[in-house]
Coordinates of C-alpha atoms in Angstrom, one line a residue:
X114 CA -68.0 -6.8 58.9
X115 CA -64.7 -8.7 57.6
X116 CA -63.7 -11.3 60.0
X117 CA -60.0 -10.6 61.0
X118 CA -57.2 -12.8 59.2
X119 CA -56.1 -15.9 60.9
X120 CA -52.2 -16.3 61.4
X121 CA -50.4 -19.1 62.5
X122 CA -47.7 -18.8 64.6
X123 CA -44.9 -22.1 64.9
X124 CA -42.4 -21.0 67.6
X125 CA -40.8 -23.0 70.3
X126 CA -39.2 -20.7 72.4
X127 CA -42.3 -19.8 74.5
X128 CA -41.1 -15.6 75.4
X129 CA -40.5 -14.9 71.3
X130 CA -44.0 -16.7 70.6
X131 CA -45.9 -14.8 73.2
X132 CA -44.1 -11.6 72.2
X133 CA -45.3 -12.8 67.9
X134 CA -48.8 -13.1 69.3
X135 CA -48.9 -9.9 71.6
X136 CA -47.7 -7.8 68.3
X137 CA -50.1 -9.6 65.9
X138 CA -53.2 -9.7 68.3
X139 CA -52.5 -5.9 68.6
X140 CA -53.4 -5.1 65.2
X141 CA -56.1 -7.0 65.3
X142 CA -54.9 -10.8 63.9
X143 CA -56.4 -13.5 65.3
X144 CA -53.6 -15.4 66.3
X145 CA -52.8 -19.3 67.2
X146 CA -49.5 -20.8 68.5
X147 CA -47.8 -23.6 68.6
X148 CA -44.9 -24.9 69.8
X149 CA -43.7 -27.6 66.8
X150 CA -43.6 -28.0 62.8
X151 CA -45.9 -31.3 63.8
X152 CA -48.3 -29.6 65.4
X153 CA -48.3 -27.1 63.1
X154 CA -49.0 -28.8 60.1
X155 CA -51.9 -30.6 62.0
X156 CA -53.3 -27.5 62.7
X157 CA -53.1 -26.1 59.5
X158 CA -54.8 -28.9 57.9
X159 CA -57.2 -29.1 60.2
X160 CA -58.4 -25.4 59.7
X161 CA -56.3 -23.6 57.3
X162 CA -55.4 -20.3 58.6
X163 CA -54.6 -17.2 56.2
X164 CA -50.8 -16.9 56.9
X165 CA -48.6 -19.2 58.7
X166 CA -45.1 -17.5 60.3
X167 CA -42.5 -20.5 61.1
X168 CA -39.6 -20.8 62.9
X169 CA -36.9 -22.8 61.6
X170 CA -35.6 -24.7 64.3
X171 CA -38.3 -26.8 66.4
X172 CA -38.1 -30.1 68.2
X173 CA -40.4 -33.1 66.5
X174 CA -40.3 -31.3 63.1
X175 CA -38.3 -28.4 61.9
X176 CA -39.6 -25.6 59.8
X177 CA -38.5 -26.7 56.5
X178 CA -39.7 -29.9 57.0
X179 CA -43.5 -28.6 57.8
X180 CA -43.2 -26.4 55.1
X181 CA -42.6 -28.9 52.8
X182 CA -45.4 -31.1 53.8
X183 CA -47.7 -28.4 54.2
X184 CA -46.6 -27.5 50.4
X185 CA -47.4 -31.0 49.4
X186 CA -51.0 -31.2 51.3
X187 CA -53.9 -29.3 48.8
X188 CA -55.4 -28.1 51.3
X189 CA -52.4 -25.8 52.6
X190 CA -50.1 -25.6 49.5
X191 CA -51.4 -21.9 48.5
X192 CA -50.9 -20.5 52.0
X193 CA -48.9 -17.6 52.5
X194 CA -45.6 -18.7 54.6
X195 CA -43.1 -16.8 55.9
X196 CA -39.8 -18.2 57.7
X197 CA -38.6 -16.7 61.3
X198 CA -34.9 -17.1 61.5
X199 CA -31.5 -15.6 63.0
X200 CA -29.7 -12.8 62.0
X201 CA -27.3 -13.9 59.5
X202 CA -28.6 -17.6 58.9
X203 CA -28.4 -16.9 55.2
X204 CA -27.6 -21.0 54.7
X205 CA -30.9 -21.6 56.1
X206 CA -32.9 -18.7 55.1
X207 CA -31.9 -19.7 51.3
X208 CA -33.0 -23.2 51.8
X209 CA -36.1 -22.0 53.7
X210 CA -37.3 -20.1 50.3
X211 CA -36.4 -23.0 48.0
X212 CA -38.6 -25.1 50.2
X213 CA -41.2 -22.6 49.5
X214 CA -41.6 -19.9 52.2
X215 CA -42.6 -16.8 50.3
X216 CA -40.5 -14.4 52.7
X217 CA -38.3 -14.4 55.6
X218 CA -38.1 -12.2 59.6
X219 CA -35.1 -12.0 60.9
X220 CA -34.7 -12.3 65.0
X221 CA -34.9 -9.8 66.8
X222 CA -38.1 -8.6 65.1
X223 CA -38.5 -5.2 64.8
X224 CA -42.6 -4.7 64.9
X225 CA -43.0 -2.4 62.1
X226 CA -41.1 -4.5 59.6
X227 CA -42.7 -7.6 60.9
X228 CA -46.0 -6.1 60.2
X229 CA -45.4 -4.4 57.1
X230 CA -44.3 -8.2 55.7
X231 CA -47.2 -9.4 57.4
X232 CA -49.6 -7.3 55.4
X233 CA -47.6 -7.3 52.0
X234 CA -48.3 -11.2 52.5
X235 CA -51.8 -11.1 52.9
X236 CA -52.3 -8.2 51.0
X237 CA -50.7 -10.7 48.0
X238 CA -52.9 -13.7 48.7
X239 CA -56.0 -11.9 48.2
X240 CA -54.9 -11.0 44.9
X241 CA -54.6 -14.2 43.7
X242 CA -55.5 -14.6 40.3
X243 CA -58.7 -16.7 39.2
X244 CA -56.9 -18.6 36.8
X245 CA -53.2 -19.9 36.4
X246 CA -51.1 -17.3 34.3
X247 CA -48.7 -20.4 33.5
X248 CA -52.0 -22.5 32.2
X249 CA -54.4 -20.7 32.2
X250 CA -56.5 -23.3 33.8
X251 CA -59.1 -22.5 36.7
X252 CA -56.2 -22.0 39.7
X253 CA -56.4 -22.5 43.6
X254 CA -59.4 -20.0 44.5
X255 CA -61.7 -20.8 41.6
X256 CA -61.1 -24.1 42.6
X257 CA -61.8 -23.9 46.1
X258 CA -65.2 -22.1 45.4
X259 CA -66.0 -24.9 42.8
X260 CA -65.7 -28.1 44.9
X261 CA -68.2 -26.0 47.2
X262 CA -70.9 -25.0 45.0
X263 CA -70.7 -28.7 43.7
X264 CA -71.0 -30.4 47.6
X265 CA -73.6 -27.2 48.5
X266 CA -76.1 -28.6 45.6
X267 CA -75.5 -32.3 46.1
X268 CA -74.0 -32.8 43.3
X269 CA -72.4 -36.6 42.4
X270 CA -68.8 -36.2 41.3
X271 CA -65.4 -37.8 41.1
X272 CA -62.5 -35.4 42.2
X273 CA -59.2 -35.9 40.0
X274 CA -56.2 -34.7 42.2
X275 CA -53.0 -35.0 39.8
X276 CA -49.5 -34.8 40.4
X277 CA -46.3 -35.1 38.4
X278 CA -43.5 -37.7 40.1
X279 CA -39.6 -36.7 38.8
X280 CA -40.6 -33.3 37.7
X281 CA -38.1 -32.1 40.0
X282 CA -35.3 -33.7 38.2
X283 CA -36.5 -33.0 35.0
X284 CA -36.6 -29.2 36.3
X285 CA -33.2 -29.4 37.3
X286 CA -31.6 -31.5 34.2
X287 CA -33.6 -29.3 31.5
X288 CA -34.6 -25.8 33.1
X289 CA -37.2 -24.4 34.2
X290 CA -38.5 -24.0 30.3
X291 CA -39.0 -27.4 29.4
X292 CA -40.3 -28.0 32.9
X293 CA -43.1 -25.2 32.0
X294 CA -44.0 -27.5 28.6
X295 CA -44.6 -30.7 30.9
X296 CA -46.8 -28.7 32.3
X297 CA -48.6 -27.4 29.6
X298 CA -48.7 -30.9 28.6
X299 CA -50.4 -32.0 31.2
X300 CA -52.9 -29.2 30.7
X301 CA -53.7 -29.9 27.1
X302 CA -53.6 -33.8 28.0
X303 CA -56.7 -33.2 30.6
X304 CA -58.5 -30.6 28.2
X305 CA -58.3 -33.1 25.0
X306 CA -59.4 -36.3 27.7
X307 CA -61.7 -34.7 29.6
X308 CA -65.5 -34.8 29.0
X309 CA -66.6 -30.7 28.4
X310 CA -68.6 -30.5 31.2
X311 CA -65.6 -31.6 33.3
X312 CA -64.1 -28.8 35.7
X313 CA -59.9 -28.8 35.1
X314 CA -57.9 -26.3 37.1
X315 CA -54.3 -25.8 37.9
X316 CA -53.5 -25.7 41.7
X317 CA -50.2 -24.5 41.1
X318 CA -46.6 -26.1 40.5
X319 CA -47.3 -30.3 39.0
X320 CA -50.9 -30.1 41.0
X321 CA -53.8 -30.2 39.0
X322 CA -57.4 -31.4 39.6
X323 CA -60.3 -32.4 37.9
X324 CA -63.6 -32.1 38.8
X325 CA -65.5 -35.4 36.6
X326 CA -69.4 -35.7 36.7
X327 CA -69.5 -39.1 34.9
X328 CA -70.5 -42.2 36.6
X329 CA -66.7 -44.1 36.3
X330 CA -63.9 -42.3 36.7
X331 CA -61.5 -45.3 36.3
X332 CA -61.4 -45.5 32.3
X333 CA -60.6 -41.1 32.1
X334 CA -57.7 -42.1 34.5
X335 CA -56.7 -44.9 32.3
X336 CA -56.8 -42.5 29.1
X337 CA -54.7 -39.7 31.2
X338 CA -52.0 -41.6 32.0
X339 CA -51.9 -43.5 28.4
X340 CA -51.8 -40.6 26.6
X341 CA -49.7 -38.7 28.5
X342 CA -47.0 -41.7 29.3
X343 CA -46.5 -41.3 25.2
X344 CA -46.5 -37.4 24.7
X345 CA -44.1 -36.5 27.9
X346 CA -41.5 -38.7 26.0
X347 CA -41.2 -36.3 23.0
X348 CA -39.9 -33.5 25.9
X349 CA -36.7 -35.8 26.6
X350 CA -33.7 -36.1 24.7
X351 CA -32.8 -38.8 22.6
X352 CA -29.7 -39.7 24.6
X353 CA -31.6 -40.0 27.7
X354 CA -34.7 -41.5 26.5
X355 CA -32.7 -44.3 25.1
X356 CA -31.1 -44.3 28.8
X357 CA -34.5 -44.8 30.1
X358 CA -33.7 -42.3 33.2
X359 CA -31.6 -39.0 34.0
X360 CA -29.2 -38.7 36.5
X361 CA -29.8 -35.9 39.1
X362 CA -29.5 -35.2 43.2
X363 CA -32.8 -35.5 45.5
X364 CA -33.5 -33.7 48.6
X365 CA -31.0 -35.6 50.6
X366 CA -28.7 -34.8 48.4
X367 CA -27.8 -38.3 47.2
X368 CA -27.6 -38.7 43.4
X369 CA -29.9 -40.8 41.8
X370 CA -31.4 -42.2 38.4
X371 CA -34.8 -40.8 37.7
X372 CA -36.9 -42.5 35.5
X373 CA -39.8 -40.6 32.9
X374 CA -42.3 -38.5 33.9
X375 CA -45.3 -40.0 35.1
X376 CA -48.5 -39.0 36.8
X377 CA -49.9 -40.1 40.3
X378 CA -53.5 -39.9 40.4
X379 CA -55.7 -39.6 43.4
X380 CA -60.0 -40.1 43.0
X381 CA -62.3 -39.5 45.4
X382 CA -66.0 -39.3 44.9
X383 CA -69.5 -38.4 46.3
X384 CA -70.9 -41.1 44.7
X385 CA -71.3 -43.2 48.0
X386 CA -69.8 -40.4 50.6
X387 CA -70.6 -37.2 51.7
X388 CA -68.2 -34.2 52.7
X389 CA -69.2 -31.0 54.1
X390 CA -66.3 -28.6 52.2
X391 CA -63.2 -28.6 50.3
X392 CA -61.0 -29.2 53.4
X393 CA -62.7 -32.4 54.0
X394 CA -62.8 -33.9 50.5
X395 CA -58.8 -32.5 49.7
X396 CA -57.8 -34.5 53.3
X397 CA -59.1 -37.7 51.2
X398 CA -57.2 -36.8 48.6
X399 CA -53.8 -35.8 49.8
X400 CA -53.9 -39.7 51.4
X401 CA -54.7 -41.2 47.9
X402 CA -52.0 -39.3 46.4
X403 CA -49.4 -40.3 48.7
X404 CA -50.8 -44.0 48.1
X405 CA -50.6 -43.8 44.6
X406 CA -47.0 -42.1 44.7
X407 CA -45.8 -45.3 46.6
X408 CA -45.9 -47.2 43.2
X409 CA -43.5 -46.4 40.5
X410 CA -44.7 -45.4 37.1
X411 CA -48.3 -43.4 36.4
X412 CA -50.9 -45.0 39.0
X413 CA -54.1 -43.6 39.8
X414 CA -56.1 -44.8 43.5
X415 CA -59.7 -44.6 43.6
X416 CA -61.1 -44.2 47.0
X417 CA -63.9 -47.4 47.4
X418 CA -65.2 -46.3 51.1
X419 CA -68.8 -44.8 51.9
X420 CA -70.9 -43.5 54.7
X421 CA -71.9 -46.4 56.1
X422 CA -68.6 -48.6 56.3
X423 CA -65.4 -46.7 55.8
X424 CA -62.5 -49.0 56.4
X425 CA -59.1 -47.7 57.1
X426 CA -58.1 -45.4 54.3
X427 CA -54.3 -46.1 52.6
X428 CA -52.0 -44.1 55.1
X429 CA -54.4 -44.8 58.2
X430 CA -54.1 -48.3 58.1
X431 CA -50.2 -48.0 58.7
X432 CA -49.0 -45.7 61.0
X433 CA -46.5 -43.3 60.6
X434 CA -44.2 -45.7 62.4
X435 CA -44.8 -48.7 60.6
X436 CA -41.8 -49.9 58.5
X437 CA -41.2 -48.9 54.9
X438 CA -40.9 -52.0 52.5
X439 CA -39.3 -51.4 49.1
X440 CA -40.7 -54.2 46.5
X441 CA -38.3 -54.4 43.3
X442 CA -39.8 -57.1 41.3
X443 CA -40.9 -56.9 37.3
X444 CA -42.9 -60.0 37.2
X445 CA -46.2 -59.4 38.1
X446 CA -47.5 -62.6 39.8
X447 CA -44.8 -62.4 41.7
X448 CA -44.9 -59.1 43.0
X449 CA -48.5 -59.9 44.0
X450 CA -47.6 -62.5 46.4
X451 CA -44.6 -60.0 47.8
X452 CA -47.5 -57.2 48.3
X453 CA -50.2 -59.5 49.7
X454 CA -47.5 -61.0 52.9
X455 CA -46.0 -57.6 52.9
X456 CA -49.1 -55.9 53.4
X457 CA -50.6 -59.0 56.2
X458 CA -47.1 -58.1 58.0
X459 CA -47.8 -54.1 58.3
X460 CA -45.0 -52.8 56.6
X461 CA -45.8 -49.6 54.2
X462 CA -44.8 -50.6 50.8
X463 CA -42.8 -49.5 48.2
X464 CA -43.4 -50.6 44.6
X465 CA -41.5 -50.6 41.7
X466 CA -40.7 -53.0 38.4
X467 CA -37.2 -52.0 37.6
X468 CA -34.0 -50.4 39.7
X469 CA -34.6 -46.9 38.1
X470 CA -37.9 -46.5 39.2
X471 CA -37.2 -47.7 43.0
X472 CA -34.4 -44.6 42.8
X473 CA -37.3 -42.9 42.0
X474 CA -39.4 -43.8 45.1
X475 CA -36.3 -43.6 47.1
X476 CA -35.9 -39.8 46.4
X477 CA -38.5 -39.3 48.6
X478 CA -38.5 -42.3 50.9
X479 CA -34.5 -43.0 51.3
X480 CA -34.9 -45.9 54.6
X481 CA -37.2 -48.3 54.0
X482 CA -36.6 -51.2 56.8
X483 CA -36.9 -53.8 54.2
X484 CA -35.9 -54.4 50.1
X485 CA -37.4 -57.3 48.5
X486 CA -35.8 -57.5 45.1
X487 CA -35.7 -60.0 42.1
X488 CA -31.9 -60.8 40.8
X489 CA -33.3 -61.4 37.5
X490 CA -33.5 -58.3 35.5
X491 CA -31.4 -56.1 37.4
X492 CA -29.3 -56.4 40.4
X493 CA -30.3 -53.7 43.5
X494 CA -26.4 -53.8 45.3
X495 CA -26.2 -50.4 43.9
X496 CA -29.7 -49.2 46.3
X497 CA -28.5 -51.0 48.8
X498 CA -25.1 -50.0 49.6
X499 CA -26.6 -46.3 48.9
X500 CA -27.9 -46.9 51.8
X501 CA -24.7 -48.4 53.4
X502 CA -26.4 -51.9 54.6
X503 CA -29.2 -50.7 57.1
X504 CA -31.9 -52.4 55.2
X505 CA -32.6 -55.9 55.2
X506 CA -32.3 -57.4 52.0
X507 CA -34.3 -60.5 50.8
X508 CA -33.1 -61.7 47.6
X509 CA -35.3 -63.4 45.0
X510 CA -33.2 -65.7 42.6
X511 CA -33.6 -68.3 39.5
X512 CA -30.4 -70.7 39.9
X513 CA -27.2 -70.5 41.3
X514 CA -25.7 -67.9 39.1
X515 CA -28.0 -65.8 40.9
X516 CA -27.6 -67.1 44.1
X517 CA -23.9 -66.4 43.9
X518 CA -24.5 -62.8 42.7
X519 CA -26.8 -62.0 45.4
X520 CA -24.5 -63.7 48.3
X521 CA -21.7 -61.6 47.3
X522 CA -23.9 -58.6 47.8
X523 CA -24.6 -59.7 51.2
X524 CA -28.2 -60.4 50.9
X525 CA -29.5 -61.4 54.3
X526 CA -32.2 -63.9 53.1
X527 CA -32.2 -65.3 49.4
X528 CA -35.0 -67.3 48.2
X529 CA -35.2 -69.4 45.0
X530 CA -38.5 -69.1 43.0
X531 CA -40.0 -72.1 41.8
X532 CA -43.0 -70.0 40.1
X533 CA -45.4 -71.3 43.1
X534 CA -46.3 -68.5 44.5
X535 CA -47.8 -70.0 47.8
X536 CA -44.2 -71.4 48.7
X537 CA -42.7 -67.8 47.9
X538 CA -45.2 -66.1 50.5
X539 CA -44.4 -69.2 52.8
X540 CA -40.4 -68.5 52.6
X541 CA -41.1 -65.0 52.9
X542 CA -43.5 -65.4 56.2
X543 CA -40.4 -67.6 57.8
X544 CA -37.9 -65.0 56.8
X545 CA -39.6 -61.9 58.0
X546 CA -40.3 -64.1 61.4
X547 CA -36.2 -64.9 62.2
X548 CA -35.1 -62.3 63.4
X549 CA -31.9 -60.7 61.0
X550 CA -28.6 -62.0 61.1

């Protein structure tokens, strides 16, 4: 006997949810509900349901915001999602689909149409296809059922999870068109790098995996990203490749440079862990991913831990309260020392080696608490007064030309380096302890 399909229900008025559940149940859904987009997307991660309906407007997180993470998270990004909403919200109902609900109720629901989009949803997701038609790569399902069979017959493996950073922008300067050939770059990059026993599917959207059975997956990452930081180049124009960035608006509608394609590259292997299923290896790899997309450029995060110790893993170990540090430094010693207090001082960092990438990492993380940044190359003022003075700014200078440059701006701490890289950690241990100005 088929076991009946699991919906999802995110509604805080609590008459409309029981009303959802008393239509769905009635038909035979098993139904859950919750009362916020935070506890949603826990829930949904935790055990992913076949359809999730969301209301828009919650308290702790709103729909659009769930939806978006939930879109971001491997293990949730292929589930059916459909947006509750009021009659004539067409504002929100439009933003709710390009944030990627697949369909929308309107209040008050009528139970025939609710059902009848119910079904047509689920009806849909079992008819996924095994393969991507863009790529033609394995997509989510076949994946899914691989990473299973592999962890059913013990098999040792490294899991590639691989996502594009500024594809958005690159989508919205050049069309959807060109956006398609990144994407089939990125295909043929993994097919040509790969070893051919390797697994390679296509999630869906700039996700891709691969499943690696050699012992080292760190020197495949290192080919990926070297071959494909040279090939994506020949998809820009000339203009803006001589530019080194193009110019388009992020989610929070500020407008920003955004610098070259690159890849972010989460590993995690059984090769000293175990993991019962797919959910459990893709929650690993969702919190590499966001670790690796906190530096600027291609970057690739292997996960170290095993069975027997497993330290805190890169977004445990700083809560979602912890302060955001934005590091914009291009010498690498130096940056090293930055990283090595910031991180001794809990703040979640930031990383970048120029002012267009930290645009790029501020697209998606516009407040950080803190901006460390070298006057040397490149001046931040610009990301700063973007953000109209609510971070603390540390200034790192060579003489006084500097110095002056970076008082002007209105740095709050400036710090001369002396190319010791114990007395910059010092200076920056006394700053961070003085409370601003």
């Amino acid at each position: 006997m088929t076991a009946p399909a699991r919906i999802l229900v995110a509604e805080d008025e609590p008459d409309v949810g029981m009303l959802l559940r008393e239509i769905l149940a009635s038909e035979g859904y098993e139904v859950e509900l919750v009362p916020n987009g935070h506890l949603l997307v826990e829930r949904a991660q935790e055990q992913p349901p076949d359809l999730i309906l969301v209301d828009l407007l919650m308290p702790l997180m709103d729909g659009l915001e769930a939806i978006r993470q939930l879109r971001n998270d491997t293990r949730t990004s292929h589930l059916p999602m459909l947006i509750l909403t009021a009659l004539g919200d067409s504002s929100r109902i439009v933003e709710g689909l390009e944030t990627g609900a697949d369909d929308y109720i309107v209040k008050p629901y009528e139970r025939e149409v609710l059902l009848a989009r119910v079904r047509s949803q689920l009806r849909r997701a079992s008819r996924l296809p095994a393969r991507n038609p863009l790529t033609g790569l394995p997509g989510n399902v076949s994946i899914q059922a691989e990473i299973n069979r592999q962890l059913e017959q013990g098999t040792k493996f490294a899991l590639l999870y691989i996502d594009l950073d500024n594809f958005k922008a690159f989508n919205d300067v050049y069309g959807f068109a060109r956006g398609d050939k990144a994407l089939h770059l990125v295909a043929s990059v993994l097919q040509e790098q790969c070893h051919p026993g390797d697994f390679i599917g296509h999630i869906g959207g700039d996700d891709f995996v691969v499943i690696h059975f050699g012992a080292d997956p760190e020197p495949l990452c290192k080919r990926i990203i070297q071959v494909f930081d040279q090939r994506i180049r020949t998809l820009y124009d000339e203009a803006d490749l001589q530019r080194g960035y193009l110019v388009a608006t992020d989610r929070y509608g500020i407008v920003r440079q955004f610098g070259i394609i690159s890849l972010s590259i989460a590993v995690v292997t059984t090769y000293t862990r175990t993991f019962r299923n797919y959910d459990e290896l893709g929650r690993v790899a969702a919190e590499l991913k966001q670790a690796a997309k906190q530096i600027a450029g291609s970057a690739y995060k292997i996960d170290q831990r095993s069975d027997d110790v497993i330290p805190p893993s890169p977004n445990d170990r700083r809560s979602s309260s912890s302060p955001e540090a934005l590091i914009v430094c291009h010498d690498d010693i130096v940056r090293t020392a930055i990283i090595a207090t910031l991180n001794v001082r809990g703040y979640r960092l930031l990383i970048a080696d120029n002012e267009i990438a930290a645009q790029g990492l501020l697209a998606h993380n516009p407040h950080p608490a803190l901006i460390v940044a070298e006057f040397q190359r490149s001046t931040p003022i610009q990301i700063w007064q973007q953000m109209n003075h609510n971070s603390t700014l540390i200034a790192l200078i060579n003489d006084d030309e500097e110095a002056t440059i970076a008082q002007q701006a209105g740095a709050q701490v400036i710090i001369r380096l002396d190319g010791s890289p114990l007395n910059l950690s010092d200076q920056l241990q006394a700053a961070l302890s003085t409370p601003a100005r």
